[in-house]
Amino acid sequence: MVGPHRDVTGERDTPVHTPEREAHRLDEADPGHRHLFHVPPADGGDHPESAYLAGNSLGLQPRATRDELLADLDAWARLGVEGHVEAARAWLPYHELLTAPAARLVGARPAETVVMNSLTVNLHLLMVSFYRPAGARTRIVIEDAAFPSDSYAVRSQARFHGLDPDETVVRLRPRDGEDALRTEDVTAYLAAEGDRVALVLLGGVNYLTGELLDIPAITAAGRAAGAVVGWDLAHAVGNVPLALHDWDVDFAAWCSYKYLNAGPGALAGVFVHERHLGDETVPRFEGWWSTAAATRFEMTPVSRPPATVEAWQISNPPIFAMGPVRTSLEVFDAVGMTALRARSQRLTGWLESLLDEVVVDRPLRVVTPRDPARRGCQLSVRIGHGSAAELTKRLRHEHGVIADAREPDVIRFAPVPLYSTYLDCWRAAAALAATVGQVNP
Ligand SMILES: Cc1ncc(COP(=O)(O)O)c(C=O)c1O
């Protein structure tokens, strides 16, 4: 039977078979980089810090961010307008500081990557360029479980082109009785119906199930069918290794407030494959940041865009929002995605083994694929009854465990390899076991 029982050491009652001291042992052996982050204090339970497993929603604040941001503010105080060129990190070319590290993170060339705007704004700007319905080729393919704003975005794009969104947007569903999409079902759809598809726009890691799609295989199938293939990488960037250039992805966009820890509403990123760069047949919206930097102050009426993704920029960038992205990307450069992915798989595998003990006799089911290659760090649990929001409230206020609810019935736990610990995972499983009653105790 799984449930509260006395640890073999007799130290305390544990609601999962695996004792808490095993978590401490694993944390000593595999410590991560928690010291680089502010971890919110617990709002319940008997630990001083929260077990923060909501980095898939909002990442934690790097300790370096505040001083770096203050340095940018000080430059403004000291220099006023001259900061555009005289600040230690001059504002005119500030965005260039973010380009190379962002490109490394997504496996792109610097000319293919820019940090700007926010995610959905970027998706729209990219669809202006790459969703060009013509003749019978009008469809946009998304996942049925796409993040709702992606659904709103593509439906509004269809309307913008005078098309009926109900007919234009195709929502791919998992097979009956399954939770995640199968790559072969996506590629089979594209092989069968691809000549009617203008755009494939999928989430690299699904926000709800945590499934990592086979980005290269689906990209290849979409392109072979003559469609443009774009990716929403909100839940993939900083979570799983990416090679957008080599995978031949047409375009991608991501946010920086989840795994990139750049703060609420942080600036987002964009990738456009180099085969589209400098192509004057690709429509774009323009502003003064679309013209090449050297021409920006010529004050001429016609822009001269560079043959890089910077041509998609429109406005001059918000410098104080760029600093936190820069600071965050430095952490990824220092630690490296390969090491992070390895620790991520160890941590998530451990959380999975603990959840297995808990769900076995409770009305709970892990819906994330079990194959570590088909997921990032997030595990999603579907609850059989009750409200996911109520349950996460109890986890937080009774146990200091911060997870995230997606109504009506999914709770997401994301052990983030930069700062989450084995103890966080243990606390989450123990809190879930203590909060959700067994079916036949
Ligand atoms: C997968 C996905 N796409 C899009 C969005 C919306 O992003 P934004 O509001 O920053 O445009 C989110 C937000 O969490 C998301 O998870």
CSV table of C-alpha atoms and ligand atoms in Angstrom, one decimal:
chain,number,residue,atom,x,y,z
A,1,MET,CA,0.0,0.0,0.0
A,2,VAL,CA,1.2,3.5,-0.8
A,3,GLY,CA,0.4,6.2,1.8
A,4,PRO,CA,1.6,7.7,4.9
A,5,HIS,CA,4.0,5.3,6.7
A,6,ARG,CA,6.8,5.4,9.1
A,7,ASP,CA,10.2,5.9,7.5
A,8,VAL,CA,12.5,2.9,8.3
A,9,THR,CA,14.7,5.3,10.4
A,10,GLY,CA,11.6,6.1,12.4
A,11,GLU,CA,12.4,9.8,11.8
A,12,ARG,CA,9.0,10.9,10.6
A,13,ASP,CA,5.9,9.9,8.7
A,14,THR,CA,6.5,10.1,5.0
A,15,PRO,CA,3.6,10.0,2.5
A,16,VAL,CA,5.6,8.3,-0.2
A,17,HIS,CA,7.7,5.1,0.1
A,18,THR,CA,11.0,6.9,-0.9
A,19,PRO,CA,12.3,8.6,2.2
A,20,GLU,CA,13.1,12.2,2.3
A,21,ARG,CA,16.8,11.6,3.2
A,22,GLU,CA,17.2,10.0,-0.3
A,23,ALA,CA,16.3,13.4,-1.7
A,24,HIS,CA,19.0,15.1,0.4
A,25,ARG,CA,21.5,12.5,-0.7
A,26,LEU,CA,20.7,13.1,-4.4
A,27,ASP,CA,20.9,16.9,-3.9
A,28,GLU,CA,24.4,16.5,-2.5
A,29,ALA,CA,25.5,14.4,-5.4
A,30,ASP,CA,23.8,16.5,-8.1
A,31,PRO,CA,23.5,20.1,-6.8
A,32,GLY,CA,22.5,22.3,-9.8
A,33,HIS,CA,22.7,26.1,-9.7
A,34,ARG,CA,20.1,27.2,-7.2
A,35,HIS,CA,22.5,29.6,-5.5
A,36,LEU,CA,22.3,31.8,-8.6
A,37,PHE,CA,18.5,32.4,-8.0
A,38,HIS,CA,16.1,34.0,-5.5
A,39,VAL,CA,13.8,31.2,-4.3
A,40,PRO,CA,10.5,32.6,-2.9
A,41,PRO,CA,10.0,31.8,0.8
A,42,ALA,CA,7.4,29.1,1.5
A,43,ASP,CA,3.9,30.2,2.2
A,44,GLY,CA,3.0,27.1,4.2
A,45,GLY,CA,4.5,23.7,5.3
A,46,ASP,CA,7.6,23.3,7.4
A,47,HIS,CA,10.4,24.3,5.0
A,48,PRO,CA,11.7,27.9,4.8
A,49,GLU,CA,11.8,28.0,1.0
A,50,SER,CA,9.1,27.0,-1.5
A,51,ALA,CA,9.4,23.9,-3.5
A,52,TYR,CA,9.1,26.0,-6.7
A,53,LEU,CA,8.0,23.8,-9.6
A,54,ALA,CA,6.3,26.5,-11.7
A,55,GLY,CA,9.3,27.7,-13.7
A,56,ASN,CA,7.4,26.5,-16.8
A,57,SER,CA,5.0,29.4,-16.1
A,58,LEU,CA,7.4,32.1,-14.6
A,59,GLY,CA,11.1,31.4,-14.0
A,60,LEU,CA,12.9,32.6,-10.9
A,61,GLN,CA,14.8,35.8,-10.7
A,62,PRO,CA,18.6,35.4,-11.2
A,63,ARG,CA,20.5,37.1,-8.3
A,64,ALA,CA,22.6,39.0,-10.9
A,65,THR,CA,19.5,40.7,-12.5
A,66,ARG,CA,19.0,43.5,-10.0
A,67,ASP,CA,22.5,44.9,-10.2
A,68,GLU,CA,22.7,44.6,-13.9
A,69,LEU,CA,19.4,46.4,-14.3
A,70,LEU,CA,20.5,49.1,-11.9
A,71,ALA,CA,23.7,49.7,-13.9
A,72,ASP,CA,21.5,50.3,-17.0
A,73,LEU,CA,19.3,52.7,-15.0
A,74,ASP,CA,22.4,54.5,-13.7
A,75,ALA,CA,23.7,55.0,-17.2
A,76,TRP,CA,20.4,56.8,-18.0
A,77,ALA,CA,20.7,59.0,-14.8
A,78,ARG,CA,24.3,59.9,-15.7
A,79,LEU,CA,24.1,60.3,-19.4
A,80,GLY,CA,20.5,61.2,-20.5
A,81,VAL,CA,20.2,60.9,-24.2
A,82,GLU,CA,24.0,60.4,-24.7
A,83,GLY,CA,23.5,56.9,-23.2
A,84,HIS,CA,22.5,55.8,-26.7
A,85,VAL,CA,26.1,55.9,-27.7
A,86,GLU,CA,28.1,56.5,-24.5
A,87,ALA,CA,26.6,54.0,-22.0
A,88,ALA,CA,29.0,51.2,-21.2
A,89,ARG,CA,26.4,49.0,-22.9
A,90,ALA,CA,25.3,51.6,-25.5
A,91,TRP,CA,21.6,51.6,-26.1
A,92,LEU,CA,21.6,51.9,-29.9
A,93,PRO,CA,23.3,48.5,-30.5
A,94,TYR,CA,22.1,47.0,-27.1
A,95,HIS,CA,20.0,44.3,-28.7
A,96,GLU,CA,23.1,42.9,-30.5
A,97,LEU,CA,24.4,41.8,-27.1
A,98,LEU,CA,21.5,39.3,-26.9
A,99,THR,CA,21.8,38.0,-30.4
A,100,ALA,CA,24.7,35.5,-30.1
A,101,PRO,CA,23.7,33.9,-26.8
A,102,ALA,CA,20.1,33.6,-28.0
A,103,ALA,CA,21.3,32.1,-31.3
A,104,ARG,CA,23.4,29.5,-29.3
A,105,LEU,CA,20.4,28.5,-27.2
A,106,VAL,CA,18.2,27.8,-30.2
A,107,GLY,CA,20.8,26.4,-32.5
A,108,ALA,CA,20.7,29.3,-35.0
A,109,ARG,CA,23.1,31.6,-36.8
A,110,PRO,CA,23.3,35.1,-35.3
A,111,ALA,CA,21.8,36.6,-38.5
A,112,GLU,CA,18.7,34.4,-37.9
A,113,THR,CA,18.0,35.5,-34.3
A,114,VAL,CA,16.7,38.6,-32.7
A,115,VAL,CA,15.2,39.4,-29.3
A,116,MET,CA,12.3,41.8,-29.5
A,117,ASN,CA,8.6,42.4,-28.6
A,118,SER,CA,6.6,39.7,-26.9
A,119,LEU,CA,5.7,36.2,-28.1
A,120,THR,CA,2.3,36.6,-29.6
A,121,VAL,CA,3.2,39.9,-31.2
A,122,ASN,CA,6.1,38.1,-32.9
A,123,LEU,CA,4.0,35.2,-34.0
A,124,HIS,CA,1.7,37.7,-35.7
A,125,LEU,CA,4.6,39.5,-37.4
A,126,LEU,CA,6.0,36.2,-38.6
A,127,MET,CA,2.6,35.2,-39.9
A,128,VAL,CA,2.4,38.5,-41.8
A,129,SER,CA,5.5,37.1,-43.6
A,130,PHE,CA,4.9,33.4,-43.7
A,131,TYR,CA,1.1,32.8,-43.7
A,132,ARG,CA,0.2,33.5,-47.3
A,133,PRO,CA,-2.8,31.5,-48.2
A,134,ALA,CA,-3.3,31.0,-51.9
A,135,GLY,CA,-5.7,29.0,-54.0
A,136,ALA,CA,-6.5,25.7,-52.2
A,137,ARG,CA,-3.6,26.1,-49.9
A,138,THR,CA,-5.1,28.0,-47.0
A,139,ARG,CA,-5.1,25.8,-43.9
A,140,ILE,CA,-3.2,26.4,-40.7
A,141,VAL,CA,-2.4,23.3,-38.7
A,142,ILE,CA,-2.1,23.6,-34.9
A,143,GLU,CA,-2.5,21.1,-32.0
A,144,ASP,CA,-6.0,20.8,-30.5
A,145,ALA,CA,-4.2,21.5,-27.2
A,146,ALA,CA,-2.4,24.5,-28.5
A,147,PHE,CA,-2.0,27.3,-26.0
A,148,PRO,CA,-5.3,29.3,-26.4
A,149,SER,CA,-3.6,32.5,-27.4
A,150,ASP,CA,-2.0,30.7,-30.3
A,151,SER,CA,-5.4,29.5,-31.3
A,152,TYR,CA,-6.7,33.1,-31.1
A,153,ALA,CA,-3.7,34.3,-33.1
A,154,VAL,CA,-4.1,31.9,-36.0
A,155,ARG,CA,-7.9,32.3,-36.1
A,156,SER,CA,-7.5,36.1,-36.3
A,157,GLN,CA,-4.9,35.6,-39.1
A,158,ALA,CA,-7.4,33.5,-41.0
A,159,ARG,CA,-10.0,36.3,-40.6
A,160,PHE,CA,-7.5,38.9,-41.6
A,161,HIS,CA,-7.2,37.1,-44.9
A,162,GLY,CA,-11.0,36.9,-45.3
A,163,LEU,CA,-11.1,33.2,-44.5
A,164,ASP,CA,-13.4,31.3,-42.2
A,165,PRO,CA,-11.3,30.3,-39.1
A,166,ASP,CA,-13.5,27.2,-38.5
A,167,GLU,CA,-12.6,25.9,-41.9
A,168,THR,CA,-9.1,27.2,-42.1
A,169,VAL,CA,-7.6,26.1,-38.8
A,170,VAL,CA,-7.1,22.4,-38.4
A,171,ARG,CA,-6.6,21.1,-34.9
A,172,LEU,CA,-4.7,17.9,-34.6
A,173,ARG,CA,-5.9,15.6,-31.7
A,174,PRO,CA,-4.2,12.7,-30.0
A,175,ARG,CA,-5.8,9.3,-30.7
A,176,ASP,CA,-8.8,8.3,-28.6
A,177,GLY,CA,-7.7,7.3,-25.1
A,178,GLU,CA,-4.2,8.9,-25.6
A,179,ASP,CA,-3.0,12.2,-24.1
A,180,ALA,CA,-0.1,13.2,-26.5
A,181,LEU,CA,0.1,13.6,-30.2
A,182,ARG,CA,2.1,11.0,-32.2
A,183,THR,CA,4.6,12.3,-34.6
A,184,GLU,CA,3.5,9.7,-37.2
A,185,ASP,CA,-0.1,11.0,-37.0
A,186,VAL,CA,1.1,14.6,-37.7
A,187,THR,CA,3.3,13.5,-40.6
A,188,ALA,CA,0.6,11.3,-42.0
A,189,TYR,CA,-1.8,14.2,-41.9
A,190,LEU,CA,0.7,16.4,-43.7
A,191,ALA,CA,1.4,13.6,-46.3
A,192,ALA,CA,-2.3,13.2,-47.0
A,193,GLU,CA,-3.6,16.8,-46.8
A,194,GLY,CA,-0.4,18.8,-47.2
A,195,ASP,CA,-1.3,20.4,-50.5
A,196,ARG,CA,-4.1,22.3,-48.7
A,197,VAL,CA,-1.8,23.4,-45.8
A,198,ALA,CA,-0.2,26.9,-45.9
A,199,LEU,CA,1.2,26.9,-42.4
A,200,VAL,CA,2.1,24.4,-39.7
A,201,LEU,CA,2.4,26.2,-36.3
A,202,LEU,CA,2.9,23.9,-33.4
A,203,GLY,CA,4.3,24.1,-29.9
A,204,GLY,CA,7.7,22.5,-29.6
A,205,VAL,CA,6.9,21.4,-26.1
A,206,ASN,CA,3.1,21.4,-25.4
A,207,TYR,CA,2.1,23.7,-22.6
A,208,LEU,CA,-0.5,21.3,-21.2
A,209,THR,CA,1.0,17.8,-21.5
A,210,GLY,CA,4.7,18.6,-21.5
A,211,GLU,CA,5.1,16.6,-24.7
A,212,LEU,CA,8.2,17.4,-26.8
A,213,LEU,CA,7.3,17.0,-30.5
A,214,ASP,CA,9.8,15.7,-33.0
A,215,ILE,CA,10.5,19.1,-34.4
A,216,PRO,CA,12.9,18.0,-37.2
A,217,ALA,CA,10.6,15.2,-38.4
A,218,ILE,CA,7.5,17.3,-38.5
A,219,THR,CA,9.4,20.2,-40.0
A,220,ALA,CA,10.6,17.9,-42.8
A,221,ALA,CA,7.1,16.5,-43.4
A,222,GLY,CA,5.6,20.0,-43.5
A,223,ARG,CA,8.1,21.4,-45.9
A,224,ALA,CA,8.0,18.3,-48.1
A,225,ALA,CA,4.3,19.0,-48.4
A,226,GLY,CA,5.0,22.5,-49.6
A,227,ALA,CA,3.9,24.2,-46.3
A,228,VAL,CA,5.7,26.7,-44.2
A,229,VAL,CA,6.6,25.3,-40.8
A,230,GLY,CA,6.9,27.6,-37.7
A,231,TRP,CA,7.2,26.7,-34.0
A,232,ASP,CA,6.1,28.3,-30.8
A,233,LEU,CA,9.0,27.5,-28.5
A,234,ALA,CA,7.7,29.1,-25.3
A,235,HIS,CA,8.0,25.8,-23.4
A,236,ALA,CA,11.0,24.4,-25.3
A,237,VAL,CA,13.6,27.2,-25.2
A,238,GLY,CA,16.0,26.7,-22.2
A,239,ASN,CA,14.2,23.4,-21.5
A,240,VAL,CA,15.4,21.1,-24.4
A,241,PRO,CA,18.3,21.4,-26.8
A,242,LEU,CA,17.3,23.0,-30.1
A,243,ALA,CA,19.0,23.1,-33.6
A,244,LEU,CA,16.6,25.3,-35.6
A,245,HIS,CA,19.0,26.1,-38.4
A,246,ASP,CA,20.0,22.4,-39.0
A,247,TRP,CA,16.4,21.3,-38.6
A,248,ASP,CA,15.4,23.7,-41.5
A,249,VAL,CA,12.7,25.3,-39.5
A,250,ASP,CA,11.2,28.2,-41.4
A,251,PHE,CA,10.5,30.4,-38.4
A,252,ALA,CA,10.1,30.2,-34.6
A,253,ALA,CA,9.3,32.5,-31.7
A,254,TRP,CA,9.6,32.1,-27.9
A,255,CYS,CA,9.1,34.0,-24.7
A,256,SER,CA,11.8,34.6,-22.1
A,257,TYR,CA,9.8,34.5,-18.9
A,258,LYS,CA,9.6,30.8,-18.4
A,259,TYR,CA,12.8,28.7,-18.6
A,260,LEU,CA,14.8,31.8,-19.5
A,261,ASN,CA,14.1,33.5,-16.2
A,262,ALA,CA,14.0,37.0,-17.6
A,263,GLY,CA,11.0,38.2,-15.7
A,264,PRO,CA,7.2,38.6,-16.1
A,265,GLY,CA,6.4,39.8,-19.7
A,266,ALA,CA,10.1,39.6,-20.6
A,267,LEU,CA,11.2,40.3,-24.2
A,268,ALA,CA,10.7,37.5,-26.6
A,269,GLY,CA,12.9,35.9,-29.3
A,270,VAL,CA,12.5,35.3,-33.0
A,271,PHE,CA,14.2,32.9,-35.5
A,272,VAL,CA,13.9,33.2,-39.3
A,273,HIS,CA,15.8,30.7,-41.3
A,274,GLU,CA,18.6,32.2,-43.4
A,275,ARG,CA,17.0,31.1,-46.7
A,276,HIS,CA,14.3,33.7,-46.1
A,277,LEU,CA,16.7,36.5,-45.1
A,278,GLY,CA,17.1,39.3,-47.6
A,279,ASP,CA,14.2,37.9,-49.7
A,280,GLU,CA,12.3,41.0,-50.9
A,281,THR,CA,9.3,38.9,-51.9
A,282,VAL,CA,8.6,38.1,-48.2
A,283,PRO,CA,6.3,40.8,-46.9
A,284,ARG,CA,7.1,42.4,-43.6
A,285,PHE,CA,5.9,45.3,-41.5
A,286,GLU,CA,8.5,48.0,-40.9
A,287,GLY,CA,9.5,50.7,-38.6
A,288,TRP,CA,12.8,52.6,-38.0
A,289,TRP,CA,14.5,49.6,-36.5
A,290,SER,CA,13.8,47.6,-39.7
A,291,THR,CA,16.4,49.7,-41.6
A,292,ALA,CA,20.0,48.7,-41.4
A,293,ALA,CA,21.7,50.4,-38.4
A,294,ALA,CA,24.1,52.4,-40.6
A,295,THR,CA,21.1,54.0,-42.4
A,296,ARG,CA,18.9,54.7,-39.4
A,297,PHE,CA,19.9,58.3,-39.0
A,298,GLU,CA,19.9,59.2,-42.7
A,299,MET,CA,16.3,60.1,-42.1
A,300,THR,CA,15.2,59.0,-45.6
A,301,PRO,CA,11.6,58.0,-46.4
A,302,VAL,CA,12.5,54.5,-47.6
A,303,SER,CA,14.1,51.9,-45.4
A,304,ARG,CA,17.1,49.8,-46.4
A,305,PRO,CA,16.7,46.6,-44.3
A,306,PRO,CA,19.6,44.4,-43.6
A,307,ALA,CA,19.7,40.8,-44.9
A,308,THR,CA,19.2,39.5,-41.4
A,309,VAL,CA,16.3,38.8,-39.1
A,310,GLU,CA,16.8,42.4,-37.7
A,311,ALA,CA,14.7,43.5,-40.7
A,312,TRP,CA,11.7,42.2,-38.7
A,313,GLN,CA,12.4,44.6,-35.9
A,314,ILE,CA,10.1,47.6,-35.8
A,315,SER,CA,10.5,49.9,-32.8
A,316,ASN,CA,13.6,50.9,-30.8
A,317,PRO,CA,13.9,48.3,-28.1
A,318,PRO,CA,13.1,48.8,-24.4
A,319,ILE,CA,16.6,48.8,-22.8
A,320,PHE,CA,15.5,48.0,-19.3
A,321,ALA,CA,13.7,45.0,-20.5
A,322,MET,CA,16.7,43.8,-22.5
A,323,GLY,CA,19.0,43.7,-19.4
A,324,PRO,CA,17.2,40.8,-17.7
A,325,VAL,CA,17.2,38.8,-20.9
A,326,ARG,CA,21.0,39.4,-21.3
A,327,THR,CA,21.7,38.4,-17.7
A,328,SER,CA,19.6,35.2,-18.1
A,329,LEU,CA,21.3,34.2,-21.3
A,330,GLU,CA,24.7,34.5,-19.6
A,331,VAL,CA,23.6,31.8,-17.2
A,332,PHE,CA,22.7,29.5,-20.0
A,333,ASP,CA,26.1,30.2,-21.7
A,334,ALA,CA,27.9,29.5,-18.5
A,335,VAL,CA,26.1,26.2,-17.7
A,336,GLY,CA,25.3,24.9,-21.2
A,337,MET,CA,22.2,23.2,-22.5
A,338,THR,CA,23.9,19.8,-22.7
A,339,ALA,CA,24.6,19.7,-18.9
A,340,LEU,CA,21.2,21.2,-18.2
A,341,ARG,CA,19.3,18.6,-20.3
A,342,ALA,CA,21.2,15.8,-18.5
A,343,ARG,CA,20.3,17.1,-15.1
A,344,SER,CA,16.8,17.8,-16.3
A,345,GLN,CA,16.3,14.2,-17.3
A,346,ARG,CA,17.7,12.9,-13.9
A,347,LEU,CA,15.4,15.3,-11.9
A,348,THR,CA,12.3,14.7,-13.9
A,349,GLY,CA,12.9,10.9,-14.0
A,350,TRP,CA,13.1,11.0,-10.2
A,351,LEU,CA,9.9,13.1,-9.9
A,352,GLU,CA,8.2,10.6,-12.2
A,353,SER,CA,9.3,7.7,-10.0
A,354,LEU,CA,7.9,9.5,-6.9
A,355,LEU,CA,4.6,10.4,-8.7
A,356,ASP,CA,4.3,6.7,-9.8
A,357,GLU,CA,4.1,5.8,-6.1
A,358,VAL,CA,1.5,8.5,-5.4
A,359,VAL,CA,-0.8,8.0,-8.4
A,360,VAL,CA,-1.1,4.3,-8.2
A,361,ASP,CA,-4.1,4.4,-5.8
A,362,ARG,CA,-5.3,7.9,-6.2
A,363,PRO,CA,-7.6,9.5,-8.9
A,364,LEU,CA,-4.5,11.0,-10.6
A,365,ARG,CA,-2.8,10.2,-13.9
A,366,VAL,CA,0.5,11.5,-15.3
A,367,VAL,CA,-0.3,12.5,-18.9
A,368,THR,CA,3.3,13.5,-20.0
A,369,PRO,CA,5.0,10.9,-22.2
A,370,ARG,CA,7.2,8.4,-20.2
A,371,ASP,CA,9.9,8.4,-22.8
A,372,PRO,CA,12.5,11.1,-21.6
A,373,ALA,CA,13.2,11.9,-25.3
A,374,ARG,CA,9.6,12.9,-25.8
A,375,ARG,CA,9.4,15.5,-23.0
A,376,GLY,CA,11.2,18.4,-21.3
A,377,CYS,CA,11.3,18.8,-17.6
A,378,GLN,CA,7.5,19.2,-17.0
A,379,LEU,CA,5.3,16.5,-15.8
A,380,SER,CA,1.5,17.1,-16.0
A,381,VAL,CA,-0.9,15.3,-13.7
A,382,ARG,CA,-4.6,15.0,-14.6
A,383,ILE,CA,-6.9,14.9,-11.6
A,384,GLY,CA,-10.0,12.7,-11.5
A,385,HIS,CA,-12.2,15.0,-9.6
A,386,GLY,CA,-12.1,18.4,-7.9
A,387,SER,CA,-10.6,21.6,-9.2
A,388,ALA,CA,-6.9,21.8,-10.2
A,389,ALA,CA,-6.8,25.4,-9.0
A,390,GLU,CA,-8.1,24.4,-5.5
A,391,LEU,CA,-5.6,21.6,-5.3
A,392,THR,CA,-2.6,23.9,-6.2
A,393,LYS,CA,-3.8,26.4,-3.6
A,394,ARG,CA,-3.7,23.7,-1.0
A,395,LEU,CA,-0.3,22.5,-2.1
A,396,ARG,CA,1.0,26.0,-1.7
A,397,HIS,CA,-0.6,27.0,1.5
A,398,GLU,CA,-0.4,23.7,3.4
A,399,HIS,CA,3.0,22.5,2.0
A,400,GLY,CA,4.9,25.4,0.5
A,401,VAL,CA,4.8,23.6,-2.9
A,402,ILE,CA,4.3,25.9,-5.9
A,403,ALA,CA,2.9,24.1,-8.9
A,404,ASP,CA,0.6,25.4,-11.6
A,405,ALA,CA,-3.0,24.6,-12.4
A,406,ARG,CA,-4.5,24.5,-15.9
A,407,GLU,CA,-8.2,24.3,-15.4
A,408,PRO,CA,-10.2,22.3,-15.3
A,409,ASP,CA,-8.1,19.2,-14.4
A,410,VAL,CA,-4.4,19.5,-15.0
A,411,ILE,CA,-1.6,20.3,-12.5
A,412,ARG,CA,1.9,20.9,-13.9
A,413,PHE,CA,5.1,20.2,-12.0
A,414,ALA,CA,8.3,21.5,-13.7
A,415,PRO,CA,11.6,20.7,-11.9
A,416,VAL,CA,13.8,23.2,-13.6
A,417,PRO,CA,17.4,21.9,-13.8
A,418,LEU,CA,19.0,25.3,-13.1
A,419,TYR,CA,17.4,25.7,-9.6
A,420,SER,CA,15.1,22.9,-8.7
A,421,THR,CA,16.2,20.2,-6.2
A,422,TYR,CA,15.4,16.6,-5.6
A,423,LEU,CA,14.0,17.7,-2.3
A,424,ASP,CA,11.6,20.0,-4.2
A,425,CYS,CA,10.4,16.9,-6.2
A,426,TRP,CA,10.1,14.9,-3.0
A,427,ARG,CA,8.1,17.6,-1.3
A,428,ALA,CA,5.8,17.9,-4.3
A,429,ALA,CA,5.0,14.2,-4.4
A,430,ALA,CA,4.6,14.1,-0.6
A,431,ALA,CA,2.3,17.1,-0.7
A,432,LEU,CA,0.2,15.6,-3.5
A,433,ALA,CA,-0.1,12.3,-1.6
A,434,ALA,CA,-1.1,14.1,1.6
A,435,THR,CA,-3.7,16.3,-0.2
A,436,VAL,CA,-5.4,13.8,-2.5
A,437,GLY,CA,-7.1,11.0,-0.8
A,438,GLN,CA,-6.4,7.3,-1.7
A,439,VAL,CA,-9.2,5.5,-3.5
A,440,ASN,CA,-9.1,2.4,-1.3
A,441,PRO,CA,-6.8,3.3,1.6
B,1,LIG,C1,2.9,28.1,-25.6
B,1,LIG,C2,2.5,29.5,-25.4
B,1,LIG,N1,2.3,30.3,-26.4
B,1,LIG,C3,2.0,31.6,-26.2
B,1,LIG,C4,1.9,32.2,-25.0
B,1,LIG,C5,1.4,33.6,-24.9
B,1,LIG,O1,2.5,34.4,-24.7
B,1,LIG,P1,2.5,36.0,-24.6
B,1,LIG,O2,1.3,36.4,-23.8
B,1,LIG,O3,3.8,36.3,-24.0
B,1,LIG,O4,2.4,36.5,-26.0
B,1,LIG,C6,2.2,31.4,-23.9
B,1,LIG,C7,2.1,32.0,-22.5
B,1,LIG,O5,2.3,31.3,-21.5
B,1,LIG,C8,2.5,30.0,-24.1
B,1,LIG,O6,2.7,29.2,-23.0
